[in-house]
GROMACS .gro file of C-alpha atoms in nm:
model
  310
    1UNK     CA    1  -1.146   6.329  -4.070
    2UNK     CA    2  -1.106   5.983  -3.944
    3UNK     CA    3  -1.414   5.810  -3.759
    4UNK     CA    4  -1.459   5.559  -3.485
    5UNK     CA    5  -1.737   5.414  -3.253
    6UNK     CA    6  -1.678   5.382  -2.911
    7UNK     CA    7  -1.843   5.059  -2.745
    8UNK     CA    8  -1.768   5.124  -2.326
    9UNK     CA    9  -1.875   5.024  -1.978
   10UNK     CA   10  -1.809   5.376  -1.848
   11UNK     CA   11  -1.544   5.430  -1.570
   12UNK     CA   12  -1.281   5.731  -1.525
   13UNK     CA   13  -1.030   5.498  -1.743
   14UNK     CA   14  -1.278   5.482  -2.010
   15UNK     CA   15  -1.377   5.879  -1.960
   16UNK     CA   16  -1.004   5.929  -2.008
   17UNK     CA   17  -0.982   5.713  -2.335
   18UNK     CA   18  -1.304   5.859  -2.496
   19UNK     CA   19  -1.146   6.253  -2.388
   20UNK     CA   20  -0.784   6.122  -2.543
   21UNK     CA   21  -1.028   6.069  -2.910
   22UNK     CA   22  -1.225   6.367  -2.883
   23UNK     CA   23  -0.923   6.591  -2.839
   24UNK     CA   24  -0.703   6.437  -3.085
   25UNK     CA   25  -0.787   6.608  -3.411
   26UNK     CA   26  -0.853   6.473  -3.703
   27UNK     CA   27  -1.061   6.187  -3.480
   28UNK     CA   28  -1.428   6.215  -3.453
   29UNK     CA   29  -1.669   6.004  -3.221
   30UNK     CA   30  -1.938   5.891  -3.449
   31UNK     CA   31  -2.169   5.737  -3.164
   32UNK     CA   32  -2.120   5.564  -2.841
   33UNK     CA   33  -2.264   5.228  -2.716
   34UNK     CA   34  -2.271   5.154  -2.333
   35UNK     CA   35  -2.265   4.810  -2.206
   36UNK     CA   36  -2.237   4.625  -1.826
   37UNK     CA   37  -1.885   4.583  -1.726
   38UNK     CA   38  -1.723   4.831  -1.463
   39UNK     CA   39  -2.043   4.900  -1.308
   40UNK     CA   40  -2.392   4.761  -1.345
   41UNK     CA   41  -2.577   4.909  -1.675
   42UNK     CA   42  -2.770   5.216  -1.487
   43UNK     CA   43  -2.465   5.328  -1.335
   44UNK     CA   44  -2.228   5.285  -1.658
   45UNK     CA   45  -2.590   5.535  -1.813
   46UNK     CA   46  -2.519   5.785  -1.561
   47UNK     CA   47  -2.154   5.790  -1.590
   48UNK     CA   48  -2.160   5.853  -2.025
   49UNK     CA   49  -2.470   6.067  -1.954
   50UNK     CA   50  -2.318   6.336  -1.704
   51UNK     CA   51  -1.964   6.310  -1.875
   52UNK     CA   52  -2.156   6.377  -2.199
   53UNK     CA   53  -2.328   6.731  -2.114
   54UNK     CA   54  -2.014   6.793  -1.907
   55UNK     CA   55  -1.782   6.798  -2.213
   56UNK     CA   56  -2.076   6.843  -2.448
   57UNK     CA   57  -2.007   6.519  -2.664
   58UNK     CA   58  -2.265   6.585  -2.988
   59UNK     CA   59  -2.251   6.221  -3.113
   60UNK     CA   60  -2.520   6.017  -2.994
   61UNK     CA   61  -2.518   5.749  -2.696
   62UNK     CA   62  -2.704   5.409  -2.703
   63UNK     CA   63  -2.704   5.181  -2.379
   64UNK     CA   64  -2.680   4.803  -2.484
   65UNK     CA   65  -2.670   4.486  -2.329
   66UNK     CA   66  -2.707   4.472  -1.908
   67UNK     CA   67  -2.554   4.153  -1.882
   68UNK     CA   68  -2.311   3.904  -2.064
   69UNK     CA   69  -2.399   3.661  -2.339
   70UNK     CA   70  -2.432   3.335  -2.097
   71UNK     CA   71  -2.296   3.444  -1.753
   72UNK     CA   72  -2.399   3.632  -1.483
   73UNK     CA   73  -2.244   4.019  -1.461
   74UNK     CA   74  -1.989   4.058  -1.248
   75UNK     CA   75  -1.837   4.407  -1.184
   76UNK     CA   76  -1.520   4.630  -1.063
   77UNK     CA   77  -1.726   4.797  -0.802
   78UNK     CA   78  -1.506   4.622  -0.564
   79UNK     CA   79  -1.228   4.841  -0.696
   80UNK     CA   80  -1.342   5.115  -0.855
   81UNK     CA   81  -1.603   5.245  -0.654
   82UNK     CA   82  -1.968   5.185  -0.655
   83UNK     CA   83  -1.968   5.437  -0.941
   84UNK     CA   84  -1.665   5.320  -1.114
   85UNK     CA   85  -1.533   5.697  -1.084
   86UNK     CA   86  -1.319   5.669  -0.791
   87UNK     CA   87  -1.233   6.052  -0.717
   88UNK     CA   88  -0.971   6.250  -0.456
   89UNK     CA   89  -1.269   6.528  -0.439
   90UNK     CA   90  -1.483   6.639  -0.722
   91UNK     CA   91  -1.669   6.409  -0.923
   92UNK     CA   92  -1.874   6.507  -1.270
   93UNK     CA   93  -2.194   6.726  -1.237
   94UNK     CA   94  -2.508   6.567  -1.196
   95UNK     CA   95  -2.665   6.702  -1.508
   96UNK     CA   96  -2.760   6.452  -1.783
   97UNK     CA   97  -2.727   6.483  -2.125
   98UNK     CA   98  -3.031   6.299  -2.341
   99UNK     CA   99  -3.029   5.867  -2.387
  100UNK     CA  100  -3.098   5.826  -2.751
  101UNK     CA  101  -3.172   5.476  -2.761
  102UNK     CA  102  -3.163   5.174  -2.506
  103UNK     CA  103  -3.111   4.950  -2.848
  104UNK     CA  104  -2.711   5.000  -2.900
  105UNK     CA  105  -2.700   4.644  -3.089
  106UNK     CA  106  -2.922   4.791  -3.363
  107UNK     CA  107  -2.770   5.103  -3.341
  108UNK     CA  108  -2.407   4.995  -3.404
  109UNK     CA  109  -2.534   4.768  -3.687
  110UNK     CA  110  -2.695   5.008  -3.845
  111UNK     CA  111  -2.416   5.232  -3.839
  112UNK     CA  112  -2.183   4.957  -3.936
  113UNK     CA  113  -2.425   4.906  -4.234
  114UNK     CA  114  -2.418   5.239  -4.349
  115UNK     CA  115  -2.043   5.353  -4.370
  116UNK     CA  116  -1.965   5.392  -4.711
  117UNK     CA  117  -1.578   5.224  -4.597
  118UNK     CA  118  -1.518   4.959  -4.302
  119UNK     CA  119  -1.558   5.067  -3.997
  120UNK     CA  120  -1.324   5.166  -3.664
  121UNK     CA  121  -1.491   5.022  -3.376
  122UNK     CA  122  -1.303   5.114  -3.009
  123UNK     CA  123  -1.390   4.862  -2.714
  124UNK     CA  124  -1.327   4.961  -2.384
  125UNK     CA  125  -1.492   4.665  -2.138
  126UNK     CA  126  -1.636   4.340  -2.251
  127UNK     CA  127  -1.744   4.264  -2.584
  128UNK     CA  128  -2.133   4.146  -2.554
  129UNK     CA  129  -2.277   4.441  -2.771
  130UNK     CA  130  -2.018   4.382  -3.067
  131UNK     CA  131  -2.087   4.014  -3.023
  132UNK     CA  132  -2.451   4.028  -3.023
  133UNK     CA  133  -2.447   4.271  -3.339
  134UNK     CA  134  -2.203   4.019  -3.498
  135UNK     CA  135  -2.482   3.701  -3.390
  136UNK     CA  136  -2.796   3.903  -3.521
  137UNK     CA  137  -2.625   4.046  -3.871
  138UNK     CA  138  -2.331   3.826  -3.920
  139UNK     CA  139  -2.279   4.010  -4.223
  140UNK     CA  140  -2.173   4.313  -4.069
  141UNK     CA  141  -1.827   4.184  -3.974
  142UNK     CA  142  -1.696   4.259  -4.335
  143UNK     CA  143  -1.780   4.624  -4.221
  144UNK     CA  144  -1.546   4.624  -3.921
  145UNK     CA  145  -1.263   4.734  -4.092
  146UNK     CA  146  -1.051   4.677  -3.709
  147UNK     CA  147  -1.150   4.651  -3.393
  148UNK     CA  148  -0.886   4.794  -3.145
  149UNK     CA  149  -0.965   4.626  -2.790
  150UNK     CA  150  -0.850   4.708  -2.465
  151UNK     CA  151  -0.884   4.360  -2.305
  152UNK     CA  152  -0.778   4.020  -2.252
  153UNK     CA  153  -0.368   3.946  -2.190
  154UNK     CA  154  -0.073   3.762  -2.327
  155UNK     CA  155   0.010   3.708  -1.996
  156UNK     CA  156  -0.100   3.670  -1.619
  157UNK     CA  157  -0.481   3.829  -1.517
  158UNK     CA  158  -0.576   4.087  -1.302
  159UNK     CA  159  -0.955   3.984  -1.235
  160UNK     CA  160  -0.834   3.601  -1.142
  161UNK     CA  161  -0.447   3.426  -1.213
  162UNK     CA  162  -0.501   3.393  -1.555
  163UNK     CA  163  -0.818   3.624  -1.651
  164UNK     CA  164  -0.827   4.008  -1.725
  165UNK     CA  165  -1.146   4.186  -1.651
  166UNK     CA  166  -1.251   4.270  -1.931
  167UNK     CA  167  -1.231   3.939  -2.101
  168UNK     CA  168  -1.359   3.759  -1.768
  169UNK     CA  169  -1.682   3.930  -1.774
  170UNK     CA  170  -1.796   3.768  -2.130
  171UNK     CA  171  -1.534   3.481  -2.277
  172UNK     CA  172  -1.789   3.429  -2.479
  173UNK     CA  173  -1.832   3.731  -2.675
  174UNK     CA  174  -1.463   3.715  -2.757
  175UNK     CA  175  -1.483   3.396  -2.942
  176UNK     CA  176  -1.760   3.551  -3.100
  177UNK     CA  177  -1.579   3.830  -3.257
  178UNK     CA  178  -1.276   3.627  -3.312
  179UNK     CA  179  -1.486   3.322  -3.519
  180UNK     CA  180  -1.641   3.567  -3.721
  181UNK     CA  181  -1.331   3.748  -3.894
  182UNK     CA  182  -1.334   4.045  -3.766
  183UNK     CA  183  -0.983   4.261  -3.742
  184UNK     CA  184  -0.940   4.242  -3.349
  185UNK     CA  185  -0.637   4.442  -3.232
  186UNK     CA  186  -0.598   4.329  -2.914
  187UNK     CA  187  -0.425   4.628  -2.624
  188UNK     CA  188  -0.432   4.339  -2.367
  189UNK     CA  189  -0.273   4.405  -1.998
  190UNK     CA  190   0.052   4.332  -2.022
  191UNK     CA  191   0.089   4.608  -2.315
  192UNK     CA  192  -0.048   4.869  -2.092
  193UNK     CA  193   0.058   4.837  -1.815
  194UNK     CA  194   0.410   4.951  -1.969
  195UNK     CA  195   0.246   5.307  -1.985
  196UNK     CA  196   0.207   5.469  -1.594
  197UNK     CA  197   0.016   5.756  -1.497
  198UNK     CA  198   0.145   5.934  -1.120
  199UNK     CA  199  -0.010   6.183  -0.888
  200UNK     CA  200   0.219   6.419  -1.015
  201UNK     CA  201   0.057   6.391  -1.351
  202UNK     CA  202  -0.282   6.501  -1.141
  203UNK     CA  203  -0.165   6.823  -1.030
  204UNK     CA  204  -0.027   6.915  -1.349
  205UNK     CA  205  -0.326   6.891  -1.500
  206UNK     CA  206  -0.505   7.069  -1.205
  207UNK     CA  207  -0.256   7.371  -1.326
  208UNK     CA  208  -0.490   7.463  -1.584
  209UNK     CA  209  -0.719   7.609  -1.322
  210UNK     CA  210  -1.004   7.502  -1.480
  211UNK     CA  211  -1.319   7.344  -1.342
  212UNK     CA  212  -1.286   7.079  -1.542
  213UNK     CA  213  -0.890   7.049  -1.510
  214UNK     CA  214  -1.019   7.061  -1.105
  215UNK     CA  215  -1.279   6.770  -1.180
  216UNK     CA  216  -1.048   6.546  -1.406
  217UNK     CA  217  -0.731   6.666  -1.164
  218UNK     CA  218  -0.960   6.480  -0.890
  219UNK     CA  219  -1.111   6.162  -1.071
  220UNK     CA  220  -0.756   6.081  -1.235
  221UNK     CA  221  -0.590   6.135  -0.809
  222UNK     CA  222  -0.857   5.910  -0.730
  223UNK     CA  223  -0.760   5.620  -1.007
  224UNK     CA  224  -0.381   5.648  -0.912
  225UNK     CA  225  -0.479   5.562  -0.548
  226UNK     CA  226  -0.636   5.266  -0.697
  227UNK     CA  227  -0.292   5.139  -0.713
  228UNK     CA  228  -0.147   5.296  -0.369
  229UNK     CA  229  -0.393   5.418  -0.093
  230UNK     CA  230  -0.112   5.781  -0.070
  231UNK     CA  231  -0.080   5.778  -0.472
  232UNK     CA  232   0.303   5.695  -0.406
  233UNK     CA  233   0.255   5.398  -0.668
  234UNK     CA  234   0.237   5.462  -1.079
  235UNK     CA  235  -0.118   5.330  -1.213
  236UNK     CA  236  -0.143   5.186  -1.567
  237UNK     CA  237  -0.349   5.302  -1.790
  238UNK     CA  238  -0.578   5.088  -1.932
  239UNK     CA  239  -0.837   5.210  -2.146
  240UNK     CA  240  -0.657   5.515  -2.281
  241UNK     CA  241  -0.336   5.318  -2.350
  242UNK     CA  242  -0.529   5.171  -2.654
  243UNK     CA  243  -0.768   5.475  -2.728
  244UNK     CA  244  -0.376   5.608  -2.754
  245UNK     CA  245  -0.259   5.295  -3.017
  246UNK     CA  246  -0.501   5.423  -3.243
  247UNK     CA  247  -0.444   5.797  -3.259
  248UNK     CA  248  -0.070   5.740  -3.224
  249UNK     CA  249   0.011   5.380  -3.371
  250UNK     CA  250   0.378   5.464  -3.392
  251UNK     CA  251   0.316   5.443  -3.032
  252UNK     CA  252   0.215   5.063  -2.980
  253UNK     CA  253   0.373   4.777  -3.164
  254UNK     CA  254   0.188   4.473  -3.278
  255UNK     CA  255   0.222   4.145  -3.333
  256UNK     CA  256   0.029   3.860  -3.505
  257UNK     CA  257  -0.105   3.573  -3.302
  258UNK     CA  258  -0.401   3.336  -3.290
  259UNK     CA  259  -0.593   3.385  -2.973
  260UNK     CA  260  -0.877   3.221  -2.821
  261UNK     CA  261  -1.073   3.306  -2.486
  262UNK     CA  262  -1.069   3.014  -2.224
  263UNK     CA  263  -1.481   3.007  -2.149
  264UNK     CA  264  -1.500   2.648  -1.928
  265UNK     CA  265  -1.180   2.633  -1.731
  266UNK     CA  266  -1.217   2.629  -1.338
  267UNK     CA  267  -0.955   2.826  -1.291
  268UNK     CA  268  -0.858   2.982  -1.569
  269UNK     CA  269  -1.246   3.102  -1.753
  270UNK     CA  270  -1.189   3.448  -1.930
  271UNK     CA  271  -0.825   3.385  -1.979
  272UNK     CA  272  -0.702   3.498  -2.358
  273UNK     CA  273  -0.470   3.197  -2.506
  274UNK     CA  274  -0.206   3.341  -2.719
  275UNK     CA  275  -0.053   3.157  -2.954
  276UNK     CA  276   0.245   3.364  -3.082
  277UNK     CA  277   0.407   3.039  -3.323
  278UNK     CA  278   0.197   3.148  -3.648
  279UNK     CA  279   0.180   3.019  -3.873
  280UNK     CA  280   0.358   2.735  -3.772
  281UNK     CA  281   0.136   2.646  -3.470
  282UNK     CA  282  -0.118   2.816  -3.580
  283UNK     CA  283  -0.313   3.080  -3.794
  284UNK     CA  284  -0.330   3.424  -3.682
  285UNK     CA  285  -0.640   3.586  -3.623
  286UNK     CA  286  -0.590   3.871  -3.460
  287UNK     CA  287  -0.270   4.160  -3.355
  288UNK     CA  288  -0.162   4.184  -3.014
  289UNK     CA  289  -0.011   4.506  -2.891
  290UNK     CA  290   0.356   4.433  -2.742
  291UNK     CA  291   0.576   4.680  -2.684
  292UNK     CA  292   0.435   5.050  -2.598
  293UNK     CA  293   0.659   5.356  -2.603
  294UNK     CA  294   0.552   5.487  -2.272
  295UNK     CA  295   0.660   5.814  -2.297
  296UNK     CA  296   0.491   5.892  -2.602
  297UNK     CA  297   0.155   5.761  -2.504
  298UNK     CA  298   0.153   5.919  -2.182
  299UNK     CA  299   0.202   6.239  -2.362
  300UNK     CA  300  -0.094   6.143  -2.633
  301UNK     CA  301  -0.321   6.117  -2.329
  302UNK     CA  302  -0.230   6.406  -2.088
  303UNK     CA  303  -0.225   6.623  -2.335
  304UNK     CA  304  -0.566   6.538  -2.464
  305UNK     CA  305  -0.687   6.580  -2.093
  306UNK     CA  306  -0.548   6.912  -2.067
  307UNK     CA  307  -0.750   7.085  -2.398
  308UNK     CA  308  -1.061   6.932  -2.226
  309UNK     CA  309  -0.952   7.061  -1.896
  310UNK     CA  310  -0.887   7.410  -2.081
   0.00000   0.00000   0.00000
């Protein structure tokens, strides 16, 4: 059995990466913390809540931190929905599974604390809980054993020029992670958006003829038009491209760098500086993903959709 903690701010993407571990045997969720990032932190509750009795998760779910380390939160309401679950129809049942704590930073430390091995932590929006745990119990960043990250980007931005979301929403809490040791891997933009998702890929998994293939048929329509208002476009995909590195790392190659988030820039706060010259420029402190095969991570994902569609 291998484990992992998943640390999310709760959109379809991140629904999609958590369903791409759950269905990929020999993985096993070990516990879930929530944090602001997609949506505001009541909505990103609702979302794990609902997609949690839907697909009847058994690990437990912690809600963290409502707002980043020293910045006002700012969302992807603006283009994800006000729910962050953008669907073509159907959207996830309105009945809750149970909260079992609104304190995810002691949670994840104290599950960090008692792994008898380092730990595998999965980060799907920005990286305030991880950071604060790191800032409270400094200690506990010997017991990351990696940290695989879908964030930041060795090239342009999507949320400004130079920024990607993720990183935007707390520069901070990068450098946190990063000056403390711990073994980021780093999935940043520009890695996944070499692996597309269609509207084709939608109906296949409507096939099924499940309600849930219906559901996650509809929520994954409604992410492709993200990209084109008809779905004529490919989307990337984000979050599951690096919930997809880790199950299948032949999948994503690597490379070591030294990076460092941009946190007082005009134009350019949130953007991830990578250095790729190590060690000559620099030490490296972290991998960042750089080639994906496309074909096989699509295939890691869909598939896992379809046995929790089945």
């Amino acid at each position: 059995m291998k484990h992992v903690w998943i640390d999310t701010d709760l959109g379809f993407d991140d629904l999609a990466a958590v369903l791409t571990i759950t269905e990929t045997p020999p993985w096993q969720v070990d516990g879930m913390s929530l944090v602001a990032g997609n949506a505001p932190l009541d909505v990103v509750i609702d979302n794990a809540l609902r997609a949690a009795a839907y697909f009847e998760w058994g690990f437990p779910i912690h809600a963290g931190s409502a707002k980043p380390i020293a910045s006002e939160l700012v969302t992807a309401q603006n283009i994800l929905g006000a729910d962050a679950m953008a669907s073509a129809g159907r959207s996830l049942p309105k009945v809750r599974a149970a909260l079992v704590s609104s304190d995810a930073v002691a949670a994840l430390g104290d599950y960090l604390a008692s792994q008898p091995e380092p730990s595998t932590l999965l980060a799907l929006g920005p990286l305030t809980n991880i950071a604060l745990v790191l800032q409270k119990r400094p200690e506990l960043a010997a017991r990351i054993g990696r940290l695989m990250w879908m964030g930041g980007s060795a090239g342009p931005g999507n949320h400004t020029a130079a920024a990607e979301f993720n990183a935007a929403v707390d520069p901070e809490a990068i450098n946190v992670v990063l000056d403390a040791g711990v073994a980021l891997h780093m999935v940043g933009l520009d890695a996944c958006r070499q692996v597309r998702v269609h509207a084709s890929d939608a109906e296949a998994l409507r096939a099924v003829g499940s309600d849930k293939a219906e559901v996650l048929a509809d929520l994954l329509l409604g992410y492709v038009r993200i990209a084109s208002p008809a779905g004529a476009l490919p989307m990337s995909l984000y979050d599951p491209t690096a919930a997809a590195a880790l199950v299948a790392p032949e999948g994503m190659n690597f490379r070591p760098a030294h990076v460092v988030a941009e946190c007082k820039g005009e134009h350019t706060r949130g953007m991830t500086v990578v250095e790729w010259r190590v060690p000559k420029r620099a030490q490296a402190n972290a991998q960042v993903a750089s080639v994906a095969d496309e074909p096989l991570l699509r295939r890691v994902v869909l598939d896992a959709l379809a046995r929790a569609a089945g």
